[in-house]
Coordinates of C-alpha atoms in Angstrom, one line a residue:
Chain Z
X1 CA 0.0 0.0 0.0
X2 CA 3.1 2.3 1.0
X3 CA 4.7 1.7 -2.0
X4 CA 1.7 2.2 -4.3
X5 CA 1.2 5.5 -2.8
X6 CA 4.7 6.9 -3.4
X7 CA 4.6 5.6 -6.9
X8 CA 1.9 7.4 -7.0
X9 CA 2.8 10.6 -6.6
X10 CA 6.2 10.2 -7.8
X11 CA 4.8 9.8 -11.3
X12 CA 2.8 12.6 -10.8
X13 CA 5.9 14.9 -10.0
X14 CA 4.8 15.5 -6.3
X15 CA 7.3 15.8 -3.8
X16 CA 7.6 13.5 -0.7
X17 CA 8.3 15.9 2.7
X18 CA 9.0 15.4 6.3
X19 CA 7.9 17.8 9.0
X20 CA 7.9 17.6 12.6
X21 CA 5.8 15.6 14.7
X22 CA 6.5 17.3 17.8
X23 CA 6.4 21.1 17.4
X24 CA 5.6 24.4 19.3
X25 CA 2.2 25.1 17.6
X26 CA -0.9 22.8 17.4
X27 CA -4.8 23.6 15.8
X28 CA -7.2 25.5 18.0
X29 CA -10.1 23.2 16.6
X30 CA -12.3 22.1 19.6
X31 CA -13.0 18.7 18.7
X32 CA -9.4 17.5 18.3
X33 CA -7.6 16.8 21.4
X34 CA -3.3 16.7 21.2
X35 CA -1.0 15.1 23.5
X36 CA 1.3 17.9 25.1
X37 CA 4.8 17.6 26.7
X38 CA 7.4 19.4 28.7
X39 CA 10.5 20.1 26.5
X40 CA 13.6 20.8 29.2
X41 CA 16.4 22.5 27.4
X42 CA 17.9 23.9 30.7
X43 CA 17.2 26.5 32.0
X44 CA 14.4 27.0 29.6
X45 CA 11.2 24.4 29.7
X46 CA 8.5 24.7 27.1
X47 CA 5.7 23.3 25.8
X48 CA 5.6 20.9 22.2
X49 CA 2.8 19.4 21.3
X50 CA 2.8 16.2 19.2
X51 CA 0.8 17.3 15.9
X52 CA -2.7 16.5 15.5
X53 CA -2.0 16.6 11.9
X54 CA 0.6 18.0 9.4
X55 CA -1.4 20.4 7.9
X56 CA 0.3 23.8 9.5
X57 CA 3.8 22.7 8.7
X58 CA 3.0 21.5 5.3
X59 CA 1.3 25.1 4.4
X60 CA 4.2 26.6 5.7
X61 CA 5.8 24.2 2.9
X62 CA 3.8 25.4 0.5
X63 CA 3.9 29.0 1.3
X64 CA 7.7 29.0 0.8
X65 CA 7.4 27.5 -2.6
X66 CA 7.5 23.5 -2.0
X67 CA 5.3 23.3 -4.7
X68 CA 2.7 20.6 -4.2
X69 CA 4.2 17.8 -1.5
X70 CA 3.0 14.8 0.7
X71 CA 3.9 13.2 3.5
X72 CA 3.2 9.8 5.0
X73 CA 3.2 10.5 8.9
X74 CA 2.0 9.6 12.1
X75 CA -0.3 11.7 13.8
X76 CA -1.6 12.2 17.4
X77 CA -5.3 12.7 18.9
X78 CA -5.8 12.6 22.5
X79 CA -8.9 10.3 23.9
X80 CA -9.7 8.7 20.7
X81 CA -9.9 4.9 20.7
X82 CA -12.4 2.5 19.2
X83 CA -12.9 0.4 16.5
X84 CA -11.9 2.8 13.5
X85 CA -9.6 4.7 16.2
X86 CA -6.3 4.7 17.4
X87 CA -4.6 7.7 19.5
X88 CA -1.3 7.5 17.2
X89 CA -2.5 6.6 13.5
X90 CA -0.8 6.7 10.2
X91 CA -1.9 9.8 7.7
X92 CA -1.1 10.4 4.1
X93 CA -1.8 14.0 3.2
X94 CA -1.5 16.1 0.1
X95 CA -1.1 19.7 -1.1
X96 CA -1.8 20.0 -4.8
X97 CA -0.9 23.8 -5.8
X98 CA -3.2 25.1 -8.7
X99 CA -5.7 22.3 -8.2
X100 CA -9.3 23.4 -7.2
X101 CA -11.4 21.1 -5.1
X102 CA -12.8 18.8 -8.2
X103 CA -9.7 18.5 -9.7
X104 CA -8.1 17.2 -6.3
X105 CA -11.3 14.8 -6.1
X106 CA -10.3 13.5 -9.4
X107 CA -6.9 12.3 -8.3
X108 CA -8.4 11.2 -5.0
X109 CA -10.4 8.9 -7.3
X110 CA -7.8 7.7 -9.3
X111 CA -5.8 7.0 -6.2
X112 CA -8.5 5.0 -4.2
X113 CA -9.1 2.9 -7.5
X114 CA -5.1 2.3 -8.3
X115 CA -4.8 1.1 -4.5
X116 CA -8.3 -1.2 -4.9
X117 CA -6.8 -2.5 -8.5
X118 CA -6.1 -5.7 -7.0
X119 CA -8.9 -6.4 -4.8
X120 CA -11.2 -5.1 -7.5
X121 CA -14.7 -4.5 -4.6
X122 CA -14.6 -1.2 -6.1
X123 CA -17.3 -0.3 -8.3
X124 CA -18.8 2.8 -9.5
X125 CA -17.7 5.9 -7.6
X126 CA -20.6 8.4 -6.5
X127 CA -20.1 11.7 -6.1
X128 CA -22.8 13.7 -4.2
X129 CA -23.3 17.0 -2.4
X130 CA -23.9 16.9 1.8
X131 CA -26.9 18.5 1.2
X132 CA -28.4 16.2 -1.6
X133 CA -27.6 13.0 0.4
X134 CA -28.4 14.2 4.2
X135 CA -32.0 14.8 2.4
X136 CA -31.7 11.7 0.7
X137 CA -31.6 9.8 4.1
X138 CA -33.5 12.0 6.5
X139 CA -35.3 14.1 4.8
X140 CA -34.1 17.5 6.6
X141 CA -32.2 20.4 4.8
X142 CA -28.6 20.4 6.8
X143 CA -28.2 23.8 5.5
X144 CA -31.4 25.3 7.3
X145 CA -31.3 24.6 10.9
X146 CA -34.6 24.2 12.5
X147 CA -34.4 22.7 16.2
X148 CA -38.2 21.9 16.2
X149 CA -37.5 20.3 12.6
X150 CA -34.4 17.8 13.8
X151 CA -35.4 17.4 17.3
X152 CA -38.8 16.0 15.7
X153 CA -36.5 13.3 13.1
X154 CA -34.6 12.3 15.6
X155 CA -37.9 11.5 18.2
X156 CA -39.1 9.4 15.3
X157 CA -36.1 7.7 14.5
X158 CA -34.8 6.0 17.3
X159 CA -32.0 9.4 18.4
X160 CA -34.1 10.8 21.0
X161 CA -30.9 11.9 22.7
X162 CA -30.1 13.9 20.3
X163 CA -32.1 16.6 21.7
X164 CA -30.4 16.7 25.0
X165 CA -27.1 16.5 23.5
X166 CA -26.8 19.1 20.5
X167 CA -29.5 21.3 22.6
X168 CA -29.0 24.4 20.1
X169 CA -25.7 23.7 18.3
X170 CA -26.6 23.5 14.3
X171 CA -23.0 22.1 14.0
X172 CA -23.6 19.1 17.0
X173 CA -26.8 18.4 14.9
X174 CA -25.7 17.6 11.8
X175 CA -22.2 15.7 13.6
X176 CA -24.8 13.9 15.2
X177 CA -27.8 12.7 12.5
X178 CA -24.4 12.4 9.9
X179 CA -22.8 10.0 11.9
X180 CA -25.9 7.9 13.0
X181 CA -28.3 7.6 9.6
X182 CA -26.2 9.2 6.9
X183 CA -22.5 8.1 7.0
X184 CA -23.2 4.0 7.4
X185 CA -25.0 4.3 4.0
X186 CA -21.8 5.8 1.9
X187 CA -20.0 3.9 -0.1
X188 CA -21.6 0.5 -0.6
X189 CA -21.1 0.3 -3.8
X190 CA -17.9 1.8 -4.1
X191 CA -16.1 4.8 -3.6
X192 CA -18.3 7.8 -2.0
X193 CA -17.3 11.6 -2.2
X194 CA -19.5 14.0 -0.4
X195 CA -18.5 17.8 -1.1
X196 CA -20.3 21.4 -0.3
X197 CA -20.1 20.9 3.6
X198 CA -22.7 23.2 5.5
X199 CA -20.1 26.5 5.8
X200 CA -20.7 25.9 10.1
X201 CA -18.3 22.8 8.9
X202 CA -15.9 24.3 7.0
X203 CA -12.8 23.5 9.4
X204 CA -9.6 24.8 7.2
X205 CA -12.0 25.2 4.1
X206 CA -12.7 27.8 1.7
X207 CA -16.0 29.1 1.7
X208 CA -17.9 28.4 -1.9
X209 CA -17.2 31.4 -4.1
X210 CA -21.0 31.2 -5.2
X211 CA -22.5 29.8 -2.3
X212 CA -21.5 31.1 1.4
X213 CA -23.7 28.4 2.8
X214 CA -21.0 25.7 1.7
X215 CA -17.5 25.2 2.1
X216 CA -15.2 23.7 -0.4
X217 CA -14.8 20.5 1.4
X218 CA -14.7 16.8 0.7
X219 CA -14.9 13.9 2.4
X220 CA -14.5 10.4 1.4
X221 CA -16.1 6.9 2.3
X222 CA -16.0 3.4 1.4
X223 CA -18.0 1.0 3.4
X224 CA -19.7 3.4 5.4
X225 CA -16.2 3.9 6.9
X226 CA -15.3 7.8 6.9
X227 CA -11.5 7.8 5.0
X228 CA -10.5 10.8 4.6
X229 CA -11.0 14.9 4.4
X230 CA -9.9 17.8 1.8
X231 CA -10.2 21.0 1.4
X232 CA -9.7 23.5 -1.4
X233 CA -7.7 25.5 0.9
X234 CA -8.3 29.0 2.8
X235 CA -5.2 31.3 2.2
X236 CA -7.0 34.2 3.6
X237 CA -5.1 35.1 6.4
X238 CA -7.5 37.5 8.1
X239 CA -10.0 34.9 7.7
X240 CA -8.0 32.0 9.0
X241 CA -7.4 34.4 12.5
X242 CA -11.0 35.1 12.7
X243 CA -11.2 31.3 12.7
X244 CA -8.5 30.6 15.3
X245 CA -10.4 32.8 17.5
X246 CA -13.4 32.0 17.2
X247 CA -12.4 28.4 18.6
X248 CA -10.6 29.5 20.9
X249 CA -13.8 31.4 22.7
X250 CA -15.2 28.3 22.2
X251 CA -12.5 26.4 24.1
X252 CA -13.0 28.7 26.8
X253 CA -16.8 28.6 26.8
X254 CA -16.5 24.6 27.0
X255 CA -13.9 24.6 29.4
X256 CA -11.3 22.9 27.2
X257 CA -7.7 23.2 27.1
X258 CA -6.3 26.6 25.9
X259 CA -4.9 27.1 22.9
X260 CA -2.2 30.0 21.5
X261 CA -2.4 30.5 17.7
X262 CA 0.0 29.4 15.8
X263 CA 2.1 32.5 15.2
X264 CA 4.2 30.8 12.3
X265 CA 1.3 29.2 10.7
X266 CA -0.7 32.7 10.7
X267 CA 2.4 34.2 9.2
X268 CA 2.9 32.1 6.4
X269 CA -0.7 32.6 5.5
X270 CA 0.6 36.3 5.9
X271 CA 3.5 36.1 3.1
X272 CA 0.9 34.4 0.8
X273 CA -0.3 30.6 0.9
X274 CA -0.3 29.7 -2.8
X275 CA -3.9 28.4 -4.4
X276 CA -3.7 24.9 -3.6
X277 CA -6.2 21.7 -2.4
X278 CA -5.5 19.1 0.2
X279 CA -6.5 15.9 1.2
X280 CA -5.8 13.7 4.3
X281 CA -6.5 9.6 4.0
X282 CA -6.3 7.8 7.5
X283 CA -3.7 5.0 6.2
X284 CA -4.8 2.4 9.1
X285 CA -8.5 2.6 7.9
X286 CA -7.5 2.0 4.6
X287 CA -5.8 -1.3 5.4
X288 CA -8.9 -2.3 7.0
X289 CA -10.4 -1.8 3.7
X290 CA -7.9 -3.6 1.6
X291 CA -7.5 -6.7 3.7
X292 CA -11.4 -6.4 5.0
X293 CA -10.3 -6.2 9.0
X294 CA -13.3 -4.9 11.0
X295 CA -11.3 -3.1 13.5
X296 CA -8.1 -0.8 13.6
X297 CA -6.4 -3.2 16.0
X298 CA -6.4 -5.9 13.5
X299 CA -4.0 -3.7 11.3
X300 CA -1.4 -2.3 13.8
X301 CA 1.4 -3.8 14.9
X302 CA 0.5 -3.0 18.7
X303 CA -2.6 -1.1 19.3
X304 CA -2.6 1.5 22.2
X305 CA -4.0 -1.1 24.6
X306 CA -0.4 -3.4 24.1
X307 CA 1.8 -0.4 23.2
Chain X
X1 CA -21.9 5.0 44.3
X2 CA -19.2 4.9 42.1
X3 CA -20.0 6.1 38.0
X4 CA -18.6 5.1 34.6
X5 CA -17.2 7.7 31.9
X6 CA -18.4 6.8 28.2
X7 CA -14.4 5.8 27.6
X8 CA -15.1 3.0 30.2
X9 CA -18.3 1.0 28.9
X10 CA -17.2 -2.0 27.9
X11 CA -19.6 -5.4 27.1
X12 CA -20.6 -5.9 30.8
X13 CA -20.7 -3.5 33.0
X14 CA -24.0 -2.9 35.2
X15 CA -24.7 0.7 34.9
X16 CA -28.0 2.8 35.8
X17 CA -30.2 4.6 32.8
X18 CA -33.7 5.9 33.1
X19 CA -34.0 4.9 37.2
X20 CA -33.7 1.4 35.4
X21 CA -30.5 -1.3 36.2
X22 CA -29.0 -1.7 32.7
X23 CA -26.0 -4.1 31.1
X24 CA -24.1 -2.8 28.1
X25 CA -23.8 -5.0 25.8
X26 CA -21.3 -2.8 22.8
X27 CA -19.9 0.4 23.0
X28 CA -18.6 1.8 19.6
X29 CA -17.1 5.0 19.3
X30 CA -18.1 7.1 17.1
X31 CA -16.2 10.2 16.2
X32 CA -16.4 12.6 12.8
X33 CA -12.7 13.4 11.6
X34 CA -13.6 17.1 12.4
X35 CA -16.4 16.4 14.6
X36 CA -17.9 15.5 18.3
X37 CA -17.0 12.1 19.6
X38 CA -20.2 10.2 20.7
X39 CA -20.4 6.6 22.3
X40 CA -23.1 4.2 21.0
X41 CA -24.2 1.8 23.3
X42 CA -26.1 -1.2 23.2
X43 CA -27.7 -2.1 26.4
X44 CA -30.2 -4.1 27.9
X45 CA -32.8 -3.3 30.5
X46 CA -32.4 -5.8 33.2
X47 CA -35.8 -5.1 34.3
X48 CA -38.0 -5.0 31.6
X49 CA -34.6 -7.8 28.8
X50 CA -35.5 -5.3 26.7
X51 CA -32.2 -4.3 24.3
X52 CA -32.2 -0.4 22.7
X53 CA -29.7 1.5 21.5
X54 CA -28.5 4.7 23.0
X55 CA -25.7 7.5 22.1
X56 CA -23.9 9.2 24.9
X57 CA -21.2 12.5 24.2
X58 CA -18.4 11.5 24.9
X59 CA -17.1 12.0 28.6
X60 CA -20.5 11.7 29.7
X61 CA -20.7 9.3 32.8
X62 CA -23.5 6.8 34.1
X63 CA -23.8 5.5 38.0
X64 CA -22.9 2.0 38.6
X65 CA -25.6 -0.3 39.1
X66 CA -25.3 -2.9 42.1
X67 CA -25.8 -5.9 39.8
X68 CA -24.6 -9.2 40.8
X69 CA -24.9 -12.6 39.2
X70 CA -25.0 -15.3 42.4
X71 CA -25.3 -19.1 41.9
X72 CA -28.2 -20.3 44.3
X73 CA -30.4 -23.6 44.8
X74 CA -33.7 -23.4 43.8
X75 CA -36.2 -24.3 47.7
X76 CA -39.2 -24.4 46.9
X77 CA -42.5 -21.9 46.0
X78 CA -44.9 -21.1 48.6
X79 CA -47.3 -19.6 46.3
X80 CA -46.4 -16.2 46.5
X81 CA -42.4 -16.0 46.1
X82 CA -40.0 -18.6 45.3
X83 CA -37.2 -19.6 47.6
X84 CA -33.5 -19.6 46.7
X85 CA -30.4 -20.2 49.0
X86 CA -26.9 -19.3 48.4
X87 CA -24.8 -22.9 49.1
X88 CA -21.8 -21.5 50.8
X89 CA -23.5 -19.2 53.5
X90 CA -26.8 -20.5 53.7
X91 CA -28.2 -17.2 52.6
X92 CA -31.8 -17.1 51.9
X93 CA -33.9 -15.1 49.2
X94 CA -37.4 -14.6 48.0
X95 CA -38.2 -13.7 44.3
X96 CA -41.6 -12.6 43.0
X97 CA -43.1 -14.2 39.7
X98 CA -41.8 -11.3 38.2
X99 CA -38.4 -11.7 38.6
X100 CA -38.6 -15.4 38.2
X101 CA -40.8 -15.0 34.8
X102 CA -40.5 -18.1 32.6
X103 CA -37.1 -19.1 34.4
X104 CA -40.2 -20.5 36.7
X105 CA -41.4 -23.4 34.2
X106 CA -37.5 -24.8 34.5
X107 CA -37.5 -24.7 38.0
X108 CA -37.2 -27.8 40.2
X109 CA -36.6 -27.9 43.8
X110 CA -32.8 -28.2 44.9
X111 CA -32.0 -27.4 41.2
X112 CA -29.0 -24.8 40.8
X113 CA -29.8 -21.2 38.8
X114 CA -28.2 -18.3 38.2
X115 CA -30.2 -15.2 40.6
X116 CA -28.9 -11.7 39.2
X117 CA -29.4 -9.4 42.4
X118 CA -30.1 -5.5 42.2
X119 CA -29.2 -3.6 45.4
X120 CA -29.5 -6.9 47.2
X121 CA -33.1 -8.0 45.7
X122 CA -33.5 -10.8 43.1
X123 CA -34.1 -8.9 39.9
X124 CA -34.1 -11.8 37.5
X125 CA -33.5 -15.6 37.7
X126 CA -31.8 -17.4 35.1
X127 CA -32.2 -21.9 35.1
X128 CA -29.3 -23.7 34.2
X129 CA -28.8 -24.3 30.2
X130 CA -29.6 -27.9 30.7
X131 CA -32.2 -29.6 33.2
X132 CA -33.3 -33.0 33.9
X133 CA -37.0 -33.1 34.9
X134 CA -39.6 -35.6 35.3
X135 CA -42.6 -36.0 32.5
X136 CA -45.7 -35.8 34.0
X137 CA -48.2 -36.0 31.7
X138 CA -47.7 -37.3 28.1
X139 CA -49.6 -39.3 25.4
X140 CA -48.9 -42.8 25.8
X141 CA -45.6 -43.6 23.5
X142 CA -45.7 -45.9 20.2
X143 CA -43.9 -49.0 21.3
X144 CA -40.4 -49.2 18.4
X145 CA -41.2 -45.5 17.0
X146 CA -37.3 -44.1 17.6
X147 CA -37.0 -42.1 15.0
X148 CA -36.7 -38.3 15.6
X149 CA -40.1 -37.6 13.8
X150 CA -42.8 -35.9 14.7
X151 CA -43.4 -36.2 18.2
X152 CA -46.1 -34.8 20.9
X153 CA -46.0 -32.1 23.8
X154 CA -45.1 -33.7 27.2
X155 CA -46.1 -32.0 30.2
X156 CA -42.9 -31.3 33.0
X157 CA -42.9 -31.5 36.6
X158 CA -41.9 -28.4 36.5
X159 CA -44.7 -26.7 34.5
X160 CA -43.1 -26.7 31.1
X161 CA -44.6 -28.0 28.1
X162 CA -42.2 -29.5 25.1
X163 CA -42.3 -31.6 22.6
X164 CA -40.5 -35.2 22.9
X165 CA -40.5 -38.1 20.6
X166 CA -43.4 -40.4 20.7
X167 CA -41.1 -43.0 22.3
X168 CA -40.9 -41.2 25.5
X169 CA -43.2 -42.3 28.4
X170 CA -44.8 -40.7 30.9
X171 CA -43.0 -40.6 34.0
X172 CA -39.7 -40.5 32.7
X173 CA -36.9 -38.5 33.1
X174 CA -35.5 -36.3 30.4
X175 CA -32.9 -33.6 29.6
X176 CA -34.1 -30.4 28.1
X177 CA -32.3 -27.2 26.7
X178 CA -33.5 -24.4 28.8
X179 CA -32.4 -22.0 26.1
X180 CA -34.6 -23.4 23.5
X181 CA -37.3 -25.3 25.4
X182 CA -35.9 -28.3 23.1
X183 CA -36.0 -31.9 24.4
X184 CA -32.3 -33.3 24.6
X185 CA -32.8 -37.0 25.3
X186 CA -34.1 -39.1 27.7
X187 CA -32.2 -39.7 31.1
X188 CA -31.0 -43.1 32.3
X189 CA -31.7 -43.8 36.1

């Protein structure tokens, strides 16, 4: 599978980077948790944080002229363990410069079916809009939030405690329905790429140039099984700030872990990001695809239980 | 009492939901790549056997039911509550027809069963997979018929009514599959 993807993206002219795991800046996104630690360089001590993702060093990649990179990398989320999770996981992500979000979605494609080749369970690859398939399943416009309208789907199908949960939050709603009637339905058939995310779920996303109610943002599924996430990429550095602090009043509304921007991130937005997609595949969950494991600790060497 | 985070349910453990004692059964979590982490449990009402599915936020915690599986010997029924006694301490306690539901038509007197206990009160009484019980009440049996075939109901000392192979007499002792309610094969004496 490793070698696959480098050839891959060696024919294609796209550089392989490295960038550091551990590092002085992490996201301000609420919903990922890192793992922190004290770095003792006497008589200094800071604090590094092992990277949630690539993302902010590879855009400072890209912002000094890489050109479009990837990386195959470990990366690091705090509390999350299950069947399709492991704390420390395996990411390949991608920075295509020039490419828009369809013409990113059309490698993605060709990718996904080059690594299935073999196995052949791929069939036809459907490529749908958030919107058109969260009506296709529930019935509800994800776009429009109306509590009395959601609260009354989820009474009637069997998510009751949904209301208690997402209360008022648009953005808990939809995590919530998406996950629990929408998502297990993806990708049966084959590949599944849902784009035009609600703009409250943009996360590092531009918003659509014709519609501000989306974001330019993809996601990928096979199986029912979530894969992977791209974005055609915000370079907008005010924009990006505004983002930062938005989450981080919502850190400190929730009671979560505070967060500093990332000063050299911000920066490199600054001096100009250029117009570029990227995706992000979770390597382990692919495995489980290829060799049809049912969960993650079937594919790692020594899960986080035996580690 | 002591509770459980969501990051602790695990196939199981005795929690309390809705006022009721509950067991989970699965936990899967369930967390969008850039979204909230939920826990969706499977989890049966010990009261009521009932299974349903329920999603908790991840963090959130439930109290620890005082559940406890005990092996007992089966007394005797005094027409109200049935009796059972622990071996080792001589323990005695009294279940309602509620509690014992059908685990009552397996029951025979200084038979072994599994008693699940909720704050010290029998909540739900289990028989053993297999029991041997006395027919009591049976069409007489076609002398040479052995094969499998067929068959008839046969009434059970213990109230239970299943289907053995027209062979089988009256008054003999058989083995039965308290899982199924399916006849096993006869007992020798």
């Amino acid at each position: 599978m490793l070698a696959t993807i480098r050839q891959f993206f060696n024919d294609r002219g796209v550089l392989e980077v490295e960038t550091p795991l551990l590092s002085h800046g992490i996201g301000t996104e609420p919903q990922l948790a890192f793992f922190s630690t004290e770095y003792y360089l006497y008589p200094d001590k800071e604090t590094l944080f092992l990277q949630t993702s690539p993302e902010f060093a590879m855009k400072r990649l890209l912002a000094a002229g890489s050109g479009s990179i990837y990386q195959i990398s470990k990366a690091f989320r705090q509390g999350e363990s299950g069947r399709f999770h492991n704390p420390e996981f395996s990411l390949l992500e991608w920075y295509r410069t020039g490419f828009d979000l369809f013409q990113l979605m059309t490698e993605i494609e060709l990718l996904i079916h080059t690594l299935f080749a073999a196995q052949g369970t791929l069939r036809k690859t459907l490529v749908t809009t958030y919107r058109a398939v969260f009506e296709h399943y529930t019935g509800l416009n994800p776009l429009l939030f109306s509590k009395a309208d959601y609260a009354d789907y989820a009474a009637q199908n069997g998510l009751a405690d949904a209301i208690l949960i997402c209360a008022d939050s648009h953005a808990l709603w939809l995590d919530f329905i998406f996950s629990h009637r929408v998502q297990p339905n993806l990708g049966q058939q084959g590949l599944c790429m849902v784009h035009g995310f609600p703009a409250c779920q943009s996360s590092l996303a531009r918003v659509n140039a014709e519609n501000s109610a989306v974001a330019d943002r993809v996601e990928i599924f096979i199986q029912g099984v979530e894969l992977g996430n791209g974005f055609y990429e915000l370079t907008d550095a005010v924009e990006q700030e505004r983002r930062f602090d938005r989450e981080i009043a919502y850190r400190r509304r929730n009671g979560l872990p505070n967060v500093d921007k990332d000063r050299r991130f911000l920066d490199a937005l600054v001096s100009g990001l250029p117009d570029c997609s990227g995706m992000a595949i979770g390597l382990d969950r692919l495995l489980m695809l290829l060799t049809g494991a049912d969960a993650i600790d079937q594919v790692l060497a020594f899960p986080i239980a035996r580690a | 009492m002591a509770s459980y985070s969501t990051n602790e349910f695990k196939g199981g453990l005795k929690v309390m939901l809705d006022n009721d004692p509950c067991a989970i059964i699965e936990n899967e979590f369930v967390k969008p790549g850039k979204g909230q982490a939920f826990s969706r449990v499977k989890i049966r009402n010990l009261k009521t056997g009932r299974v349903i599915e329920r999603t908790f936020k991840s963090g959130e915690s439930l109290e620890s039911a005082d559940v406890v599986d005990i092996e007992m010997q089966y007394l005797y029924n005094d027409g109200q509550f049935r009796h059972f006694m622990v071996p080792d301490t001589f323990e005695q306690y009294q279940a309602d027809e509620k509690a014992v539901g059908d685990a009552g038509l397996w029951l025979k007197d200084q038979d072994m069963c599994t008693v699940t206990l909720w704050n010290d009160a029998p909540l739900a009484v289990v028989p053993a997979n297999f029991v041997e019980l006395a027919i009591t009440e049976t069409d007489p049996g076609v002398r040479g018929d052995t094969s499998g075939g067929g068959g008839k109901p046969a009434k059970l000392e213990s109230g239970a009514v299943v289907r053995v192979p027209l062979f089988v007499q009256s008054g003999e002792m058989i083995k039965v599959d308290t899982r199924t309610g399916e006849y096993v094969s006869r007992v020798k004496e």
